[in-house]
Coordinates of C-alpha atoms in Angstrom, one line a residue:
X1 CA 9.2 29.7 69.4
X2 CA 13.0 29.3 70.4
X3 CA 13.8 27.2 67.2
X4 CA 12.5 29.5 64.3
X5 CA 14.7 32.6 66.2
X6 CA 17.4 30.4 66.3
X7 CA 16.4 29.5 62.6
X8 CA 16.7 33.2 62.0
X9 CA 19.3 34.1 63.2
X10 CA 21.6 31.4 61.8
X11 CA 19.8 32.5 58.7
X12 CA 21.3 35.8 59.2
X13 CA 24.8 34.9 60.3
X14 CA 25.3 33.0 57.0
X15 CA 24.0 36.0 54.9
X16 CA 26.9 37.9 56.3
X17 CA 29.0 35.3 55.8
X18 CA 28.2 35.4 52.3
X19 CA 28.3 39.2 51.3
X20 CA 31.7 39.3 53.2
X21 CA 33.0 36.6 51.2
X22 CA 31.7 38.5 48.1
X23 CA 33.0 41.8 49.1
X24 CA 36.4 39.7 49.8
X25 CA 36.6 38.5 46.3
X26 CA 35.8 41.5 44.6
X27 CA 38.9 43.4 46.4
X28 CA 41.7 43.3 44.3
X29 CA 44.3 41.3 45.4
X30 CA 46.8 43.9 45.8
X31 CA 44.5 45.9 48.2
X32 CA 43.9 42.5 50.3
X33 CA 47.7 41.8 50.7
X34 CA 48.7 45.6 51.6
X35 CA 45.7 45.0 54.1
X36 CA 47.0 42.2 55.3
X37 CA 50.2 43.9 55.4
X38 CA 49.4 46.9 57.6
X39 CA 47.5 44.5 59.9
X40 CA 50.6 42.3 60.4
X41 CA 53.5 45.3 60.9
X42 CA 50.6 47.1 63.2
X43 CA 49.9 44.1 65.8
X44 CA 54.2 43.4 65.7
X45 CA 54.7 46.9 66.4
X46 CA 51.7 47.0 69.5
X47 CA 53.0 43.9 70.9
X48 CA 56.4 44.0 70.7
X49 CA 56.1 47.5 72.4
X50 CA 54.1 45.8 75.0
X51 CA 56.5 43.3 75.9
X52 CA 60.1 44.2 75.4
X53 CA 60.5 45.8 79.1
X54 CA 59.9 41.8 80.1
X55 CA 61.7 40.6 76.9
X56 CA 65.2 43.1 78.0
X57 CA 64.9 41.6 81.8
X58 CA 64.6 38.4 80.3
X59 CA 67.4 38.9 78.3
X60 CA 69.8 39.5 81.1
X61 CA 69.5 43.1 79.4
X62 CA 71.6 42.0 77.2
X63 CA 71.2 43.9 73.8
X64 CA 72.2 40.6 71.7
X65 CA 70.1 38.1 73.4
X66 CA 67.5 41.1 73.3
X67 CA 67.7 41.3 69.5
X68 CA 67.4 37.6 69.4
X69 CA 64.3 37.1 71.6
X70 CA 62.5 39.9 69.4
X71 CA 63.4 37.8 66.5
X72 CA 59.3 36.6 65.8
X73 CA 58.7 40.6 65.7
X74 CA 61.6 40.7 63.3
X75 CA 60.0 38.2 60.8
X76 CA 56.7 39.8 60.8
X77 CA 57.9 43.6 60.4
X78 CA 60.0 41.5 57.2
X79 CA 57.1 40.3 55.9
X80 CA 55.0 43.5 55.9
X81 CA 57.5 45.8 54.6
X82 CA 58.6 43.1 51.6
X83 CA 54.9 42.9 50.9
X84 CA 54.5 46.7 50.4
X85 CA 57.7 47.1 48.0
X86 CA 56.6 44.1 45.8
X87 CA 53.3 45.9 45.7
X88 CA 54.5 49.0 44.9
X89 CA 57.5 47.8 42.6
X90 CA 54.4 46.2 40.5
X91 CA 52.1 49.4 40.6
X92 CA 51.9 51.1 37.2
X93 CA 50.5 54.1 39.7
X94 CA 53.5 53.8 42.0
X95 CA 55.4 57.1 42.9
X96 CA 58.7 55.5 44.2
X97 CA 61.3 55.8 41.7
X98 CA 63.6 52.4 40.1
X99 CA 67.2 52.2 40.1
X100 CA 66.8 52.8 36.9
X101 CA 65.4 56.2 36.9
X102 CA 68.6 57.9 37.6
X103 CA 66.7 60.4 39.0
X104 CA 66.9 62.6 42.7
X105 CA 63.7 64.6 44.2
X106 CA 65.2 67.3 46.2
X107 CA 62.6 69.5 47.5
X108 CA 63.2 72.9 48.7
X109 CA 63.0 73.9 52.2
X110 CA 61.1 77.1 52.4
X111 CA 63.4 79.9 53.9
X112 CA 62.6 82.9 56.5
X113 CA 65.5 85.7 56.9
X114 CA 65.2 86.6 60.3
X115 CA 67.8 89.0 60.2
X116 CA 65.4 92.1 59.8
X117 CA 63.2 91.7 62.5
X118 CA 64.3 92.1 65.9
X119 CA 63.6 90.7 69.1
X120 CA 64.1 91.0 72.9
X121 CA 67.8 90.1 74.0
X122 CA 67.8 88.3 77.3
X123 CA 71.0 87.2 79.1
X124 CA 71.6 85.4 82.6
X125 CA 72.4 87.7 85.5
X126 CA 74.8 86.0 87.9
X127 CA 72.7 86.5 90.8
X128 CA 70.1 84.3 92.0
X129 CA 66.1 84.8 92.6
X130 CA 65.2 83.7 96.3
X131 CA 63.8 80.3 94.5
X132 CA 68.0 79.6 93.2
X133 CA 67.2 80.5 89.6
X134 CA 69.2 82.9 87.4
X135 CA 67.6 86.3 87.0
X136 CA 67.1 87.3 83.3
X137 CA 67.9 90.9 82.2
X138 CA 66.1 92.2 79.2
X139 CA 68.2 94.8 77.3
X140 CA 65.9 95.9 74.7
X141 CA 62.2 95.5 73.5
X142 CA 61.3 95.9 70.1
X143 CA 58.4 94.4 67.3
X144 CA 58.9 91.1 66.2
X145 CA 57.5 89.0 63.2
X146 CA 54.1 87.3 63.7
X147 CA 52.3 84.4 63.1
X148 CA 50.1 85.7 60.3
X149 CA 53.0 87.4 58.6
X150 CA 54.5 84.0 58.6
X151 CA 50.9 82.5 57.0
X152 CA 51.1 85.4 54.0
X153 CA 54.5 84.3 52.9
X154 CA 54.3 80.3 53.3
X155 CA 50.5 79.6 53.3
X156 CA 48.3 78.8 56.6
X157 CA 49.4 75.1 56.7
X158 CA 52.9 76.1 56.5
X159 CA 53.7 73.9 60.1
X160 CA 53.1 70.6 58.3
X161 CA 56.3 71.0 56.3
X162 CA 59.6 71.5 57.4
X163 CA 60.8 75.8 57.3
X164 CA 64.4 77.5 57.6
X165 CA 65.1 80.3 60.0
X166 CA 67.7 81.8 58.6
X167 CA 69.5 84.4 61.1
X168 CA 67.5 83.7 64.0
X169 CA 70.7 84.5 66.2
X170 CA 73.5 86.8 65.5
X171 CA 76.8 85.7 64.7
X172 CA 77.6 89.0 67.4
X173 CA 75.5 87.0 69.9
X174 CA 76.3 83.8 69.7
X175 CA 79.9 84.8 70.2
X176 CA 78.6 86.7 73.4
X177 CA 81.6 86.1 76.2
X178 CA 78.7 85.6 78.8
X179 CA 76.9 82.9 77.1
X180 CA 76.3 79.8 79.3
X181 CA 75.4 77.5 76.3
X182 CA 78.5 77.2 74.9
X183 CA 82.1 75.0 75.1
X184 CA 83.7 77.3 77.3
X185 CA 80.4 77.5 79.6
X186 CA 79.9 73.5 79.7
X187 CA 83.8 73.3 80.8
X188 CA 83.9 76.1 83.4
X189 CA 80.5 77.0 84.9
X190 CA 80.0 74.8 88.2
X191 CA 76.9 73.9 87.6
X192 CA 77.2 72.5 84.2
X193 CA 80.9 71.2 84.1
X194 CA 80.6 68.2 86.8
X195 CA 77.0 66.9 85.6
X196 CA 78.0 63.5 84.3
X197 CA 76.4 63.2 80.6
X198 CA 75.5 59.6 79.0
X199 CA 76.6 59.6 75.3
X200 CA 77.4 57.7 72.5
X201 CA 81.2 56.6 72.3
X202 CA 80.8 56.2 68.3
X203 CA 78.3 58.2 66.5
X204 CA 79.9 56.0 63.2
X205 CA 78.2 53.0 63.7
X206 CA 74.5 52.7 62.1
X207 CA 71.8 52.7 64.4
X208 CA 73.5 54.4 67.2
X209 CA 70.7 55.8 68.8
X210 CA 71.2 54.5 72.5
X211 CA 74.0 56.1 74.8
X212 CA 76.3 53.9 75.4
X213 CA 79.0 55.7 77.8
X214 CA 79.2 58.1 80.6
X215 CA 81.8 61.4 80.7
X216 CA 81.3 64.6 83.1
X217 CA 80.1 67.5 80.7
X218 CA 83.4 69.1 81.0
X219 CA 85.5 66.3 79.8
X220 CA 83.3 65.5 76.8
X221 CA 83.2 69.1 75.7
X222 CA 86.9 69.2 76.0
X223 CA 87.2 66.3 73.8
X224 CA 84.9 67.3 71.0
X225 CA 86.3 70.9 70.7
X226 CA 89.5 69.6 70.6
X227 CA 91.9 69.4 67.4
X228 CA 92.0 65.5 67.8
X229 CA 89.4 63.8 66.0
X230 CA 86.6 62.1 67.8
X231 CA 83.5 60.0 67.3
X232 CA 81.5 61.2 70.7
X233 CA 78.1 62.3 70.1
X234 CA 76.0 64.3 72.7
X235 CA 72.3 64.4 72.9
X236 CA 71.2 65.2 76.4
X237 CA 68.0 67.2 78.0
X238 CA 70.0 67.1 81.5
X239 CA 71.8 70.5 81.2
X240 CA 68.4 72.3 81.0
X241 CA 66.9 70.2 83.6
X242 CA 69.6 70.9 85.8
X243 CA 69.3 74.5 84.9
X244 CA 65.7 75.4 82.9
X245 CA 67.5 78.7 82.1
X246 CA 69.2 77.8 79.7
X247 CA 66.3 77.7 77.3
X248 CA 66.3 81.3 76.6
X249 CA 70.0 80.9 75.4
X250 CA 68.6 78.2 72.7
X251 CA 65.9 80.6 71.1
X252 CA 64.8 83.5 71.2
X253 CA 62.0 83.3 73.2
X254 CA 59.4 85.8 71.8
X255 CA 60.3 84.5 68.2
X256 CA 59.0 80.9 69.2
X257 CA 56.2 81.7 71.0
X258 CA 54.9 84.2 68.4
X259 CA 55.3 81.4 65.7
X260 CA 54.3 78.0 67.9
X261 CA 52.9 78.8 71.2
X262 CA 53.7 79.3 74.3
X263 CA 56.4 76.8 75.0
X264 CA 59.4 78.0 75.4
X265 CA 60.3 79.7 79.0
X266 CA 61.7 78.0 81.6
X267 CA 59.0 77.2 83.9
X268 CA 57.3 74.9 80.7
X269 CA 60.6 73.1 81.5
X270 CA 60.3 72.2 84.8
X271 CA 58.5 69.6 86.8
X272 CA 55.8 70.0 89.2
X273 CA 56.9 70.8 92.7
X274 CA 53.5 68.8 94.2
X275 CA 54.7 64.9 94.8
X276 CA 51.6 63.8 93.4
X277 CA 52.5 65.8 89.8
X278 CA 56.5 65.4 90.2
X279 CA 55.4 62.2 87.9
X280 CA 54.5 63.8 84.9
X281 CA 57.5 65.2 82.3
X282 CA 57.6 68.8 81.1
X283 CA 55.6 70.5 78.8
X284 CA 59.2 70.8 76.9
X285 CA 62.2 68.8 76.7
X286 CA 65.3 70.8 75.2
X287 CA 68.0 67.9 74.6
X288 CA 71.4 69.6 73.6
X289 CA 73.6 68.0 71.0
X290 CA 77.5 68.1 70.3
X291 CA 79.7 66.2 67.9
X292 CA 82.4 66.5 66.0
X293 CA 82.0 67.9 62.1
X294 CA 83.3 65.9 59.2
X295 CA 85.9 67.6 57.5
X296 CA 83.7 67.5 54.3
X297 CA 79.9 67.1 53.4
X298 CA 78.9 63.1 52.2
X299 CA 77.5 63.1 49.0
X300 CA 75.4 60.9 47.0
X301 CA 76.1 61.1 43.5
X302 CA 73.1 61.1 41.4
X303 CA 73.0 57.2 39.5
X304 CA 72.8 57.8 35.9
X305 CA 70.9 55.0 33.8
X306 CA 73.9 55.4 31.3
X307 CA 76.9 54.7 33.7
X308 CA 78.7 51.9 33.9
X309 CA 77.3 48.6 35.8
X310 CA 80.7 47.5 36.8
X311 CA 81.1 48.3 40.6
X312 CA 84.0 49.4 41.7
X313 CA 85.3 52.8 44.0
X314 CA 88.8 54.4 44.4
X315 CA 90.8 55.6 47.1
X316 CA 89.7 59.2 47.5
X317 CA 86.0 57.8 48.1
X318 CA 84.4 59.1 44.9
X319 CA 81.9 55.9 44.1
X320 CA 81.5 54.5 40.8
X321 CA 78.9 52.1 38.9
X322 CA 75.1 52.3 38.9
X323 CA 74.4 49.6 41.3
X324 CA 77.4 50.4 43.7
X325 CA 75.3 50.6 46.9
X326 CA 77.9 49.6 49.1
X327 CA 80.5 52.3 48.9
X328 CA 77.6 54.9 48.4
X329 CA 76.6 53.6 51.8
X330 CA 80.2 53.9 53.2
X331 CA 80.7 57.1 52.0
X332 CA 78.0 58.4 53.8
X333 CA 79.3 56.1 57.3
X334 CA 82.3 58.5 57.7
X335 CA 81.1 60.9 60.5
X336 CA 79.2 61.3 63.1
X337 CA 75.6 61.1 62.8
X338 CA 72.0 60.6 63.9
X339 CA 70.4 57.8 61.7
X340 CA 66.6 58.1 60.0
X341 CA 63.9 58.4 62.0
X342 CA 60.4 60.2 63.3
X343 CA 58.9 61.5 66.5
X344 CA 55.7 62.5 67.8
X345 CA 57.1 65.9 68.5
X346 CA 57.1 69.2 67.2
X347 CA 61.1 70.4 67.3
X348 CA 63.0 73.7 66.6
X349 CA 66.1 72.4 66.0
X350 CA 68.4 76.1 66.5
X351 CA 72.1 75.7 65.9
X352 CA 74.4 77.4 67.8
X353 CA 77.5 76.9 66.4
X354 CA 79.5 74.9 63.5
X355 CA 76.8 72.8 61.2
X356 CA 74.9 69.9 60.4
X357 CA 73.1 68.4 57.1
X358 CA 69.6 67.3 57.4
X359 CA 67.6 64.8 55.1
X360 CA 63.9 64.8 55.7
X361 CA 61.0 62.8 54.6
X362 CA 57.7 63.4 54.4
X363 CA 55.5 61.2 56.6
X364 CA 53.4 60.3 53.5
X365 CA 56.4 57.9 52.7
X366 CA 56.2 56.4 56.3
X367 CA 55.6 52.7 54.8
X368 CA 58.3 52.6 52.4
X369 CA 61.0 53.0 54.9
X370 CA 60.6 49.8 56.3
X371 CA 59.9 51.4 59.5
X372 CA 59.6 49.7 63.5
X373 CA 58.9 51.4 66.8
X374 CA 61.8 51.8 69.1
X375 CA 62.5 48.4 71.1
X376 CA 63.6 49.8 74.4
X377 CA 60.6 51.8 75.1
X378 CA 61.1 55.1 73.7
X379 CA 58.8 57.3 71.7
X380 CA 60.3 57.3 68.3
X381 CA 59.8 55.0 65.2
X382 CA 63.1 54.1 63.3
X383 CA 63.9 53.3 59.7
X384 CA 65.8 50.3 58.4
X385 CA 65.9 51.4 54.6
X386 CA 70.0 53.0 54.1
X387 CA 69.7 56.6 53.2
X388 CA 71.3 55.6 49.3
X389 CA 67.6 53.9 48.9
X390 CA 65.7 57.3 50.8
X391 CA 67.7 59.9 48.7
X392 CA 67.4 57.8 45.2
X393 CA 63.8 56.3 45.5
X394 CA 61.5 59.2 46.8
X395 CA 61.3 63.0 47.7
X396 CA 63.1 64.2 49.9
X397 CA 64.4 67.9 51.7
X398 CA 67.8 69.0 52.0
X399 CA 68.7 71.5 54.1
X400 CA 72.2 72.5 55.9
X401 CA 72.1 74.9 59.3
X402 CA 74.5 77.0 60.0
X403 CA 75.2 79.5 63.1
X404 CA 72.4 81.0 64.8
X405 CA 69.9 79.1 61.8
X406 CA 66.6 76.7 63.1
X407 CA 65.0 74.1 61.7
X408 CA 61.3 73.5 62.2
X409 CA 61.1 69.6 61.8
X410 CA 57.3 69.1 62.4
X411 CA 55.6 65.9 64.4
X412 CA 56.0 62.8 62.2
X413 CA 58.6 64.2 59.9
X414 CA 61.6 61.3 59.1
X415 CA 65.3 63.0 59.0
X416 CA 68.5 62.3 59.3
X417 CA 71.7 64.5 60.6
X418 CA 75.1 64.6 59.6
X419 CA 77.6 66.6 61.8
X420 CA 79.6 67.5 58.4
X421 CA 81.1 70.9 58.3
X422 CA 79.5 74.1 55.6
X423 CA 82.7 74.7 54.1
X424 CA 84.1 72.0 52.0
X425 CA 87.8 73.5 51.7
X426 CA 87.3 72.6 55.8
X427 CA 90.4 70.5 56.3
X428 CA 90.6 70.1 60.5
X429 CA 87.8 68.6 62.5
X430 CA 85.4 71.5 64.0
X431 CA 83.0 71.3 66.5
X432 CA 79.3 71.3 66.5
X433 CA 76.6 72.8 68.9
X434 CA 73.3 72.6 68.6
X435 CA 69.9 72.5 70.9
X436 CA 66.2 71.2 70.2
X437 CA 62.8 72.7 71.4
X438 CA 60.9 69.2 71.6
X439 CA 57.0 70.2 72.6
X440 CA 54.0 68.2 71.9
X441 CA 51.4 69.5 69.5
X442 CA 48.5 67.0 69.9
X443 CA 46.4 68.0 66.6
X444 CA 49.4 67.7 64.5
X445 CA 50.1 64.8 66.3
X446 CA 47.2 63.3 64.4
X447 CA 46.5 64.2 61.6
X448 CA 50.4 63.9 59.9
X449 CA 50.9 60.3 61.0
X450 CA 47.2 58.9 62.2
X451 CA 48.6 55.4 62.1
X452 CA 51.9 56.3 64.4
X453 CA 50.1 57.9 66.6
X454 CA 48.0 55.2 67.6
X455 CA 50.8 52.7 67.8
X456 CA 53.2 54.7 69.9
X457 CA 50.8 55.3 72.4
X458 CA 52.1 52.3 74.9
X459 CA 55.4 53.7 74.5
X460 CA 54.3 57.6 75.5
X461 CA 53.2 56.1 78.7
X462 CA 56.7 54.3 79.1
X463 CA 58.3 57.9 78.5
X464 CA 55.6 59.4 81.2
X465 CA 56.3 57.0 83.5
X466 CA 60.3 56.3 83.1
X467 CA 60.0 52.9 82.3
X468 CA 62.0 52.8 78.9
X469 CA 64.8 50.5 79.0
X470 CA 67.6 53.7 77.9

């Protein structure tokens, strides 16, 4: 009896065998190879994130030796994203555009005018509740704009693109005297001034998403406001941890919570009092960002198939040539900036005073912007392609904010700011200030970047338990 099962069920093993070898063959190549692709960059991404926190000890935490023991990761995230552009260079069906095209795809950012709905105006008292928090006065109550207004003007799935608030503060109120979240509140209220702030000496230099330096708040808001120019960057959730406050100075709190949920108050920004919940993070992280503007706004010129192929750029940084990547590139390396990349959060980005320039992607384009999970642990996926190659080979959204404007950059969404100043005829270095509402939305979560959100998951428990290597 055992042989003929045995009999049978090799009998069955090779049938399988076989119909999977025919159902190989009759997959086109191309569909095998971006297969194979996606399988190689996905298992590099997983592992790597599993094993860099040894890797960086290893290392001597040492950044170059880091970079040099992740080298095998390197290779394979190579090979996956040369795979996909020959594959979808060779496409007749392929949407991303040649060099030769001379073509841009900037897509419009739909706009709301806040200006003529009101909302509640909420200040900080200067006395203290019995628990050490600032009191909040409420001066006025009034109707504000609603969810389903927002879904008869921009359509019910209008959170899975980006969206401009225009007006969402007051020029009036931003230049409130009393304001804590501000230059003169970082350098004289004694809470804020003496917290010591790590940020990023050069925010020049590509990839310069790790802090690198350490200043009290004061003296790096002294330097950035100043006249003198300066390549600091801020980007820090520590003032609103050290004061959760502050997050009804960002936004306008009935605003948010009408259009995203309830978010936004300062309890959502505090940890859990119990010892055995003081582990997990806040519902909301609000990081606050400062740099200095660029005098002027980069540009990328648009490449025209009939130009010139002769390479060559002059000294007042206009680029010439069809092919002239380099200077495009260095044009755009002349300020301070935050490089390309996505998140797995939800963010309302509100700026509060001067302005930045924002390119965003759709996540659709995730795997044509050669992209690779953050190596110290973090929750964000960064891109290696240079923004010439984003702005000239697919879609993309433009979109400058400007005093008292927000940005909704939903989960998954690629982007890229500049701290260049609104005003061209700008001719001395101006300061920007600007804070994020990052909250998780777990459906959007999924369903804008199911891949992502699958592979980031190892580093989400790094963030939860503080084990990143930044």
């Amino acid at each position: 009896m055992g042989q003929p099962r045995k009999q049978e069920k090799m009998g069955k093993l090779w049938w399988s065998l076989l119909v999977l070898s025919f159902m190989l063959i009759m997959i086109p190549r191309r569909m095998q190879k971006l297969g194979a692709a996606y399988v190689v960059w996905s298992t590099s991404q997983v592992l790597q994130s599993i094993v860099a926190p040894v890797v960086y000890r290893l290392s001597g935490k040492s950044d170059e030796q880091f970079d040099k023991n992740l080298a095998l990761f390197h290779g394979w995230n190579e090979w996956a994203w040369n795979s996909w552009e020959e594959e979808e260079s060779s496409s007749p069906s392929s949407k991303i555009q040649s060099w030769t095209t001379g073509t841009r795809q900037v897509l419009d950012v739909p706009t709301l005018d806040m200006s003529p709905y009101c909302r509640r105006r909420r200040r900080l008292s200067d006395s203290l509740s019995r628990d050490g928090a600032y009191l909040v006065e409420e001066e006025e109550d009034c109707i504000n704009i609603t969810k389903d207004e927002v879904e008869k003007l921009l359509g019910r799935d209008w959170r899975r693109k980006p969206v401009l608030l225009k007006n969402l503060w007051s020029i009036e109120e931003l230049k409130d005297s009393t304001r804590l979240l501000s230059f003169h509140g970082f350098q004289t209220h004694e809470i804020l001034k003496d917290l010591n702030i790590p940020y990023f000496s050069n925010a020049n230099q590509t990839g310069a998403l790790r802090p690198n330096a350490l200043a009290t708040l004061a003296k790096l808001s002294r330097e950035i406001s100043s006249r003198k120019r300066s390549t600091a960057k801020m980007g820090s959730q520590l003032l609103v941890e050290a004061m959760p406050e502050l997050i009804l100075e960002v936004a306008p709190s009935d605003v948010v919570t009408n259009l995203w949920g309830n978010f936004f108050s300062p309890q959502h920004c505090r940890r859990y009092k119990a010892w055995w919940l003081s582990w997990i993070p806040p519902i909301t992280t609000v990081p606050i960002f400062m740099a200095q503007q660029s005098p002027s706004p980069p540009t990328v010129p648009t490449i025209n198939a009939s130009t010139s192929h002769n390479s060559e750029s002059n000294t007042n940084g206009i680029c010439h040539g069809n092919h002239d990547d380099s200077c495009l590139e260095k044009r755009q390396q002349q300020h301070s900036r935050t490089d390309l990349h996505c998140e797995p959060i939800g963010n309302v980005a509100v700026q509060l005073q001067g302005s930045k320039v924002w390119t965003l992607v759709d996540p659709k384009y995730s795997m044509k912007l050669r992209p690779s999970i953050s190596k110290h642990g973090r929750a964000y996926f960064y891109s290696a392609a240079s923004i010439v190659e984003v702005t000239q080979q697919m879609p993309f959204y433009s979109v400058t904010t400007r005093a008292g404007d927000a940005l909704w950059v939903p989960p998954w969404t690629w982007h890229r700011v500049d701290y260049v100043a609104s005003d061209e005829s700008s001719a001395s270095p101006a300061a920007s200030l600007a804070a994020s509402l990052f909250h998780f939305r777990p459906l959007e979560f999924v369903q804008n970047n199911p891949i992502f959100a699958a592979i980031i998951i190892p580093n989400l428990f790094k963030e939860v338990f503080g084990i990143n290597t930044e």
